[in-house]
CSV table of C-alpha atoms and ligand atoms in Angstrom, one decimal:
chain,number,residue,atom,x,y,z
A,23,MET,CA,-56.8,0.2,36.1
A,24,GLU,CA,-58.4,0.7,32.6
A,25,ILE,CA,-61.3,-1.2,31.4
A,26,PHE,CA,-62.1,-1.7,27.7
A,27,ASP,CA,-65.7,-2.2,27.1
A,28,SER,CA,-65.2,-4.3,23.6
A,29,HIS,CA,-68.9,-4.0,22.5
A,30,THR,CA,-71.5,-1.5,23.7
A,31,HIS,CA,-74.5,0.6,22.0
A,32,LEU,CA,-74.0,3.9,23.4
A,33,ASN,CA,-75.4,4.7,19.5
A,34,ASP,CA,-79.0,3.6,20.6
A,35,GLU,CA,-81.7,5.4,21.6
A,36,PRO,CA,-81.6,5.7,25.7
A,37,PHE,CA,-78.0,7.4,25.5
A,38,ARG,CA,-79.1,10.0,22.9
A,39,ASP,CA,-77.5,13.5,24.1
A,40,LYS,CA,-76.7,11.8,27.2
A,41,GLU,CA,-73.2,10.4,25.8
A,42,GLN,CA,-71.0,12.5,27.8
A,43,TYR,CA,-72.6,11.8,31.0
A,44,TYR,CA,-72.7,8.1,30.5
A,45,LEU,CA,-68.9,8.1,29.7
A,46,ASP,CA,-68.2,10.2,32.8
A,47,ARG,CA,-69.8,7.9,34.8
A,48,ALA,CA,-68.0,4.8,33.0
A,49,ALA,CA,-64.5,6.9,34.0
A,50,LYS,CA,-65.4,6.4,37.7
A,51,LEU,CA,-65.8,3.0,37.4
A,52,SER,CA,-62.5,2.5,35.2
A,53,VAL,CA,-64.4,2.1,31.9
A,54,THR,CA,-62.0,4.4,29.8
A,55,LYS,CA,-62.4,3.0,26.2
A,56,ALA,CA,-65.3,1.3,24.3
A,57,ALA,CA,-66.3,0.2,20.8
A,58,VAL,CA,-69.5,1.4,19.8
A,59,ALA,CA,-71.4,-1.3,17.9
A,60,GLY,CA,-73.8,-0.4,14.8
A,61,GLN,CA,-75.6,-3.1,13.4
A,62,ASP,CA,-77.9,-1.4,10.5
A,63,PRO,CA,-77.3,2.1,8.4
A,64,GLU,CA,-78.7,4.2,11.1
A,65,PHE,CA,-76.8,2.8,14.0
A,66,ASN,CA,-73.7,2.4,11.9
A,67,ARG,CA,-73.9,6.1,10.8
A,68,ARG,CA,-74.3,7.0,14.7
A,69,ALA,CA,-71.2,4.9,15.8
A,70,VAL,CA,-68.8,6.6,13.3
A,71,GLU,CA,-70.3,9.8,14.5
A,72,LEU,CA,-69.8,9.0,18.3
A,73,SER,CA,-66.0,7.7,17.3
A,74,ASN,CA,-65.5,10.8,15.7
A,75,GLN,CA,-66.8,12.9,19.0
A,76,PHE,CA,-65.1,11.1,21.4
A,77,ASP,CA,-61.3,10.2,21.7
A,78,ASN,CA,-62.0,7.0,23.9
A,79,LEU,CA,-64.6,5.8,21.5
A,80,TYR,CA,-64.1,3.2,18.6
A,81,ALA,CA,-67.1,2.6,15.9
A,82,ILE,CA,-67.8,-0.9,14.4
A,83,VAL,CA,-70.0,-1.1,11.5
A,84,GLY,CA,-71.7,-3.9,9.9
A,85,TYR,CA,-75.3,-5.1,8.7
A,86,CYS,CA,-76.5,-7.7,11.6
A,87,PRO,CA,-78.9,-10.8,10.5
A,88,ASP,CA,-81.9,-8.4,11.2
A,89,VAL,CA,-81.1,-6.5,8.2
A,90,ALA,CA,-79.5,-8.7,6.1
A,91,LYS,CA,-82.3,-8.7,3.9
A,92,ASP,CA,-81.4,-5.2,2.7
A,93,TRP,CA,-77.6,-5.9,2.0
A,94,ASN,CA,-77.1,-4.9,-1.5
A,95,GLN,CA,-74.5,-3.2,-3.5
A,96,ALA,CA,-75.1,0.7,-2.2
A,97,ALA,CA,-74.9,-1.1,1.3
A,98,ARG,CA,-71.5,-2.4,0.8
A,99,ASP,CA,-70.2,0.5,-0.9
A,100,GLN,CA,-71.4,2.9,2.0
A,101,LEU,CA,-70.3,0.3,4.5
A,102,ILE,CA,-66.9,-0.1,2.9
A,103,GLU,CA,-66.4,3.9,3.3
A,104,GLN,CA,-67.1,3.7,6.9
A,105,LEU,CA,-64.8,0.8,7.4
A,106,ARG,CA,-61.7,2.9,5.8
A,107,LEU,CA,-62.1,5.7,8.6
A,108,PRO,CA,-59.7,5.6,10.6
A,109,LYS,CA,-61.5,5.0,13.9
A,110,THR,CA,-63.5,2.1,13.1
A,111,VAL,CA,-61.9,-0.7,14.2
A,112,ALA,CA,-64.1,-3.8,13.2
A,113,LEU,CA,-67.0,-5.0,11.2
A,114,GLY,CA,-69.9,-5.9,12.8
A,115,GLU,CA,-72.1,-6.8,14.8
A,116,ILE,CA,-72.6,-9.7,11.9
A,117,GLY,CA,-73.9,-13.3,12.1
A,118,LEU,CA,-76.6,-15.8,12.2
A,119,ASP,CA,-80.0,-14.8,14.3
A,120,TYR,CA,-82.0,-18.2,14.4
A,121,TYR,CA,-84.0,-16.7,17.3
A,122,TRP,CA,-85.7,-13.9,15.6
A,123,ASP,CA,-85.2,-14.8,12.1
A,124,GLU,CA,-85.9,-11.3,10.8
A,125,SER,CA,-84.2,-12.4,7.9
A,126,PRO,CA,-84.5,-15.4,5.8
A,127,ARG,CA,-81.7,-18.1,6.8
A,128,ASN,CA,-80.3,-18.5,3.7
A,129,ILE,CA,-80.0,-14.8,3.2
A,130,GLN,CA,-78.7,-14.2,6.7
A,131,ARG,CA,-75.6,-16.7,5.7
A,132,LYS,CA,-74.8,-15.3,2.5
A,133,VAL,CA,-74.5,-11.7,4.1
A,134,PHE,CA,-72.7,-12.9,6.8
A,135,GLU,CA,-69.9,-14.9,4.4
A,136,GLU,CA,-69.7,-12.1,2.3
A,137,GLN,CA,-69.3,-9.8,5.2
A,138,VAL,CA,-66.1,-12.0,6.5
A,139,GLU,CA,-64.6,-11.5,3.5
A,140,LEU,CA,-65.2,-7.9,2.9
A,141,ALA,CA,-63.3,-7.9,6.7
A,142,HIS,CA,-60.4,-9.9,5.6
A,143,SER,CA,-59.9,-8.1,2.2
A,144,LEU,CA,-59.8,-4.8,4.3
A,145,LYS,CA,-57.6,-6.6,7.0
A,146,LEU,CA,-60.2,-5.8,9.8
A,147,PRO,CA,-61.5,-8.2,12.5
A,148,VAL,CA,-65.4,-8.9,12.8
A,149,ASN,CA,-67.6,-8.9,15.4
A,150,ILE,CA,-69.8,-11.4,15.7
A,151,HIS,CA,-73.6,-12.0,16.7
A,152,THR,CA,-74.8,-15.3,16.8
A,153,ARG,CA,-78.0,-16.7,18.3
A,154,ASP,CA,-79.3,-20.6,17.9
A,155,ALA,CA,-77.2,-20.7,15.1
A,156,PHE,CA,-73.4,-22.1,16.6
A,157,GLU,CA,-73.3,-24.7,13.7
A,158,ASP,CA,-73.7,-22.8,11.2
A,159,THR,CA,-71.7,-19.9,12.5
A,160,TYR,CA,-68.9,-22.4,12.9
A,161,GLU,CA,-69.3,-23.8,9.4
A,162,ILE,CA,-69.0,-19.9,7.8
A,163,LEU,CA,-66.1,-19.2,10.0
A,164,LYS,CA,-64.6,-22.7,9.2
A,165,ASN,CA,-64.7,-22.3,5.9
A,166,SER,CA,-63.3,-18.3,6.0
A,167,LYS,CA,-60.0,-17.0,6.7
A,168,VAL,CA,-61.3,-15.2,9.9
A,169,SER,CA,-58.2,-16.1,12.0
A,170,GLU,CA,-55.8,-13.8,9.8
A,171,TYR,CA,-57.2,-10.6,11.2
A,172,GLY,CA,-59.3,-12.1,13.6
A,173,GLY,CA,-62.7,-12.5,14.6
A,174,ILE,CA,-64.7,-11.7,18.6
A,175,LEU,CA,-67.7,-13.8,19.3
A,176,HIS,CA,-69.5,-11.2,21.1
A,177,ASN,CA,-71.7,-11.8,24.4
A,178,PHE,CA,-70.4,-15.7,24.2
A,179,ASN,CA,-72.6,-17.9,25.8
A,180,GLY,CA,-71.7,-21.5,24.9
A,181,ASP,CA,-70.4,-24.2,27.2
A,182,PRO,CA,-66.8,-25.6,27.0
A,183,GLU,CA,-67.1,-27.5,24.2
A,184,TRP,CA,-67.8,-24.9,21.9
A,185,LEU,CA,-65.5,-22.7,23.5
A,186,HIS,CA,-62.8,-25.0,22.5
A,187,LYS,CA,-64.3,-25.2,18.8
A,188,PHE,CA,-64.3,-21.6,18.7
A,189,LEU,CA,-60.7,-21.0,20.1
A,190,ASP,CA,-59.7,-23.7,17.7
A,191,LEU,CA,-60.8,-21.1,14.8
A,192,GLY,CA,-58.5,-18.5,16.4
A,193,LEU,CA,-61.5,-16.4,17.7
A,194,MET,CA,-61.7,-14.4,20.9
A,195,MET,CA,-64.8,-14.6,23.0
A,196,SER,CA,-66.1,-11.8,24.8
A,197,PHE,CA,-68.3,-12.0,27.7
A,198,SER,CA,-71.3,-10.1,28.6
A,199,GLY,CA,-73.3,-9.2,31.8
A,200,VAL,CA,-74.6,-12.6,31.3
A,201,VAL,CA,-71.5,-14.1,33.0
A,202,SER,CA,-72.7,-12.8,36.2
A,203,PHE,CA,-76.0,-14.7,36.2
A,204,THR,CA,-76.5,-17.2,38.9
A,205,LYS,CA,-77.7,-19.9,36.5
A,206,ALA,CA,-75.4,-19.0,33.6
A,207,VAL,CA,-73.4,-22.2,34.4
A,208,ASP,CA,-72.1,-23.1,31.0
A,209,VAL,CA,-70.8,-19.7,30.6
A,210,HIS,CA,-69.3,-19.6,34.2
A,211,ALA,CA,-67.4,-22.9,32.9
A,212,SER,CA,-65.8,-21.4,30.0
A,213,ALA,CA,-65.2,-18.2,31.8
A,214,LYS,CA,-63.2,-20.2,34.2
A,215,ILE,CA,-61.0,-22.0,31.7
A,216,ILE,CA,-60.7,-19.8,28.4
A,217,PRO,CA,-57.2,-18.5,28.3
A,218,TRP,CA,-56.4,-14.9,29.2
A,219,ASP,CA,-55.2,-14.0,25.8
A,220,ARG,CA,-58.5,-14.6,24.4
A,221,MET,CA,-60.7,-12.9,26.7
A,222,LEU,CA,-62.6,-9.5,25.9
A,223,ILE,CA,-65.3,-8.0,28.0
A,224,GLU,CA,-68.5,-6.0,27.0
A,225,THR,CA,-71.5,-4.5,28.3
A,226,ASP,CA,-73.7,-4.7,25.2
A,227,ALA,CA,-75.6,-1.8,27.0
A,228,PRO,CA,-78.4,-1.0,27.0
A,229,TYR,CA,-78.8,-4.9,27.2
A,230,LEU,CA,-77.9,-7.4,29.3
A,231,THR,CA,-77.3,-5.4,32.7
A,232,PRO,CA,-74.9,-7.5,35.1
A,233,LYS,CA,-75.5,-8.1,38.7
A,234,PRO,CA,-76.0,-5.8,41.0
A,235,TYR,CA,-78.0,-4.1,38.6
A,236,ARG,CA,-79.7,-6.9,36.7
A,237,GLY,CA,-83.3,-5.6,35.7
A,238,LYS,CA,-82.0,-2.2,35.3
A,239,GLN,CA,-80.8,-0.2,32.1
A,240,ASN,CA,-77.3,-1.6,31.2
A,241,GLU,CA,-74.7,1.2,30.6
A,242,THR,CA,-71.0,1.1,29.4
A,243,GLY,CA,-69.5,1.8,33.0
A,244,TYR,CA,-71.1,-1.5,33.9
A,245,ALA,CA,-68.2,-3.7,32.2
A,246,HIS,CA,-67.0,-3.1,35.4
A,247,TYR,CA,-69.3,-5.5,37.0
A,248,VAL,CA,-68.5,-8.2,34.2
A,249,ALA,CA,-65.1,-7.8,35.4
A,250,GLN,CA,-65.7,-8.3,38.5
A,251,ALA,CA,-67.5,-11.4,38.0
A,252,ILE,CA,-65.2,-12.8,35.8
A,253,ALA,CA,-62.3,-11.9,38.6
A,254,ASP,CA,-64.9,-13.9,41.1
A,255,LEU,CA,-65.1,-17.0,39.2
A,256,ARG,CA,-61.1,-17.0,38.7
A,257,GLY,CA,-60.4,-16.3,42.0
A,258,VAL,CA,-58.0,-13.6,40.9
A,259,SER,CA,-58.4,-9.6,41.3
A,260,ILE,CA,-60.4,-7.2,39.3
A,261,GLN,CA,-57.2,-5.4,38.2
A,262,GLU,CA,-56.0,-8.9,36.3
A,263,VAL,CA,-59.0,-9.3,34.2
A,264,ALA,CA,-59.1,-5.3,33.3
A,265,ASP,CA,-55.3,-5.6,32.5
A,266,HIS,CA,-55.7,-8.8,30.4
A,267,THR,CA,-58.8,-7.7,28.3
A,268,TYR,CA,-58.0,-4.3,27.8
A,269,ARG,CA,-54.7,-5.6,26.5
A,270,ASN,CA,-56.4,-7.9,24.1
A,271,ALA,CA,-59.1,-5.3,22.9
A,272,MET,CA,-56.3,-2.8,22.0
A,273,ARG,CA,-54.4,-5.8,20.3
A,274,ILE,CA,-57.6,-6.9,18.2
A,275,TYR,CA,-58.8,-3.5,17.2
A,276,GLY,CA,-55.5,-2.4,16.3
A,277,ILE,CA,-55.3,0.6,18.7
A,278,LYS,CA,-52.1,2.2,19.2
B,553,ZN,ZN1,-74.7,-5.5,20.5
């Protein structure tokens, strides 16, 4: 069995210089590949670095809503360089965050739109962060060509109604540790009905730790427990969840 963690932050502080240790732990839990998500210049740089250092890591680079206010021509040029590297597999995490509102909303929307277009011009999928902003995220994606090279809603926490709307745009949904939380009933409902070929799993480590380690620091190996939670919800084996989501990650990220 092999598990692909489609969105993790091994580029974050808690894992610094301990990446090999955490990858060894992950391997013991059958998590054999991961996409390391950037979000700002420093995280992007570090995601690329890790993808060069480790065979089984891939990079995602982009300007998240928090730093959308810093987006300019130089940022764009640098991002394009990183996106052209062979082990950079997606543009992200990008999107809208109306919970933290670290950048003005009109700027968030503009920078999100621009990066979706940039990904399309480079024939890459996008990895999307959306918080308290489903409506505007949906509108922007609906008016884009995102379905041609694919898009992933990372840490998807919507109910089945939103699930269907986003599936209709051709997107894939990535489930995090939230799917293991007892009270996350909307997420359970969505995880039960999503077609197998649209599902991914992720940790978003160091955040969103799944049961049975909820409350502790998350790590990429715990994608195992996300897969287990989905297996329990759907009444299938963890192997089946692992197989589908691994294959989907390889396909959307264009990994041979
Ligand atoms: Zn993330």
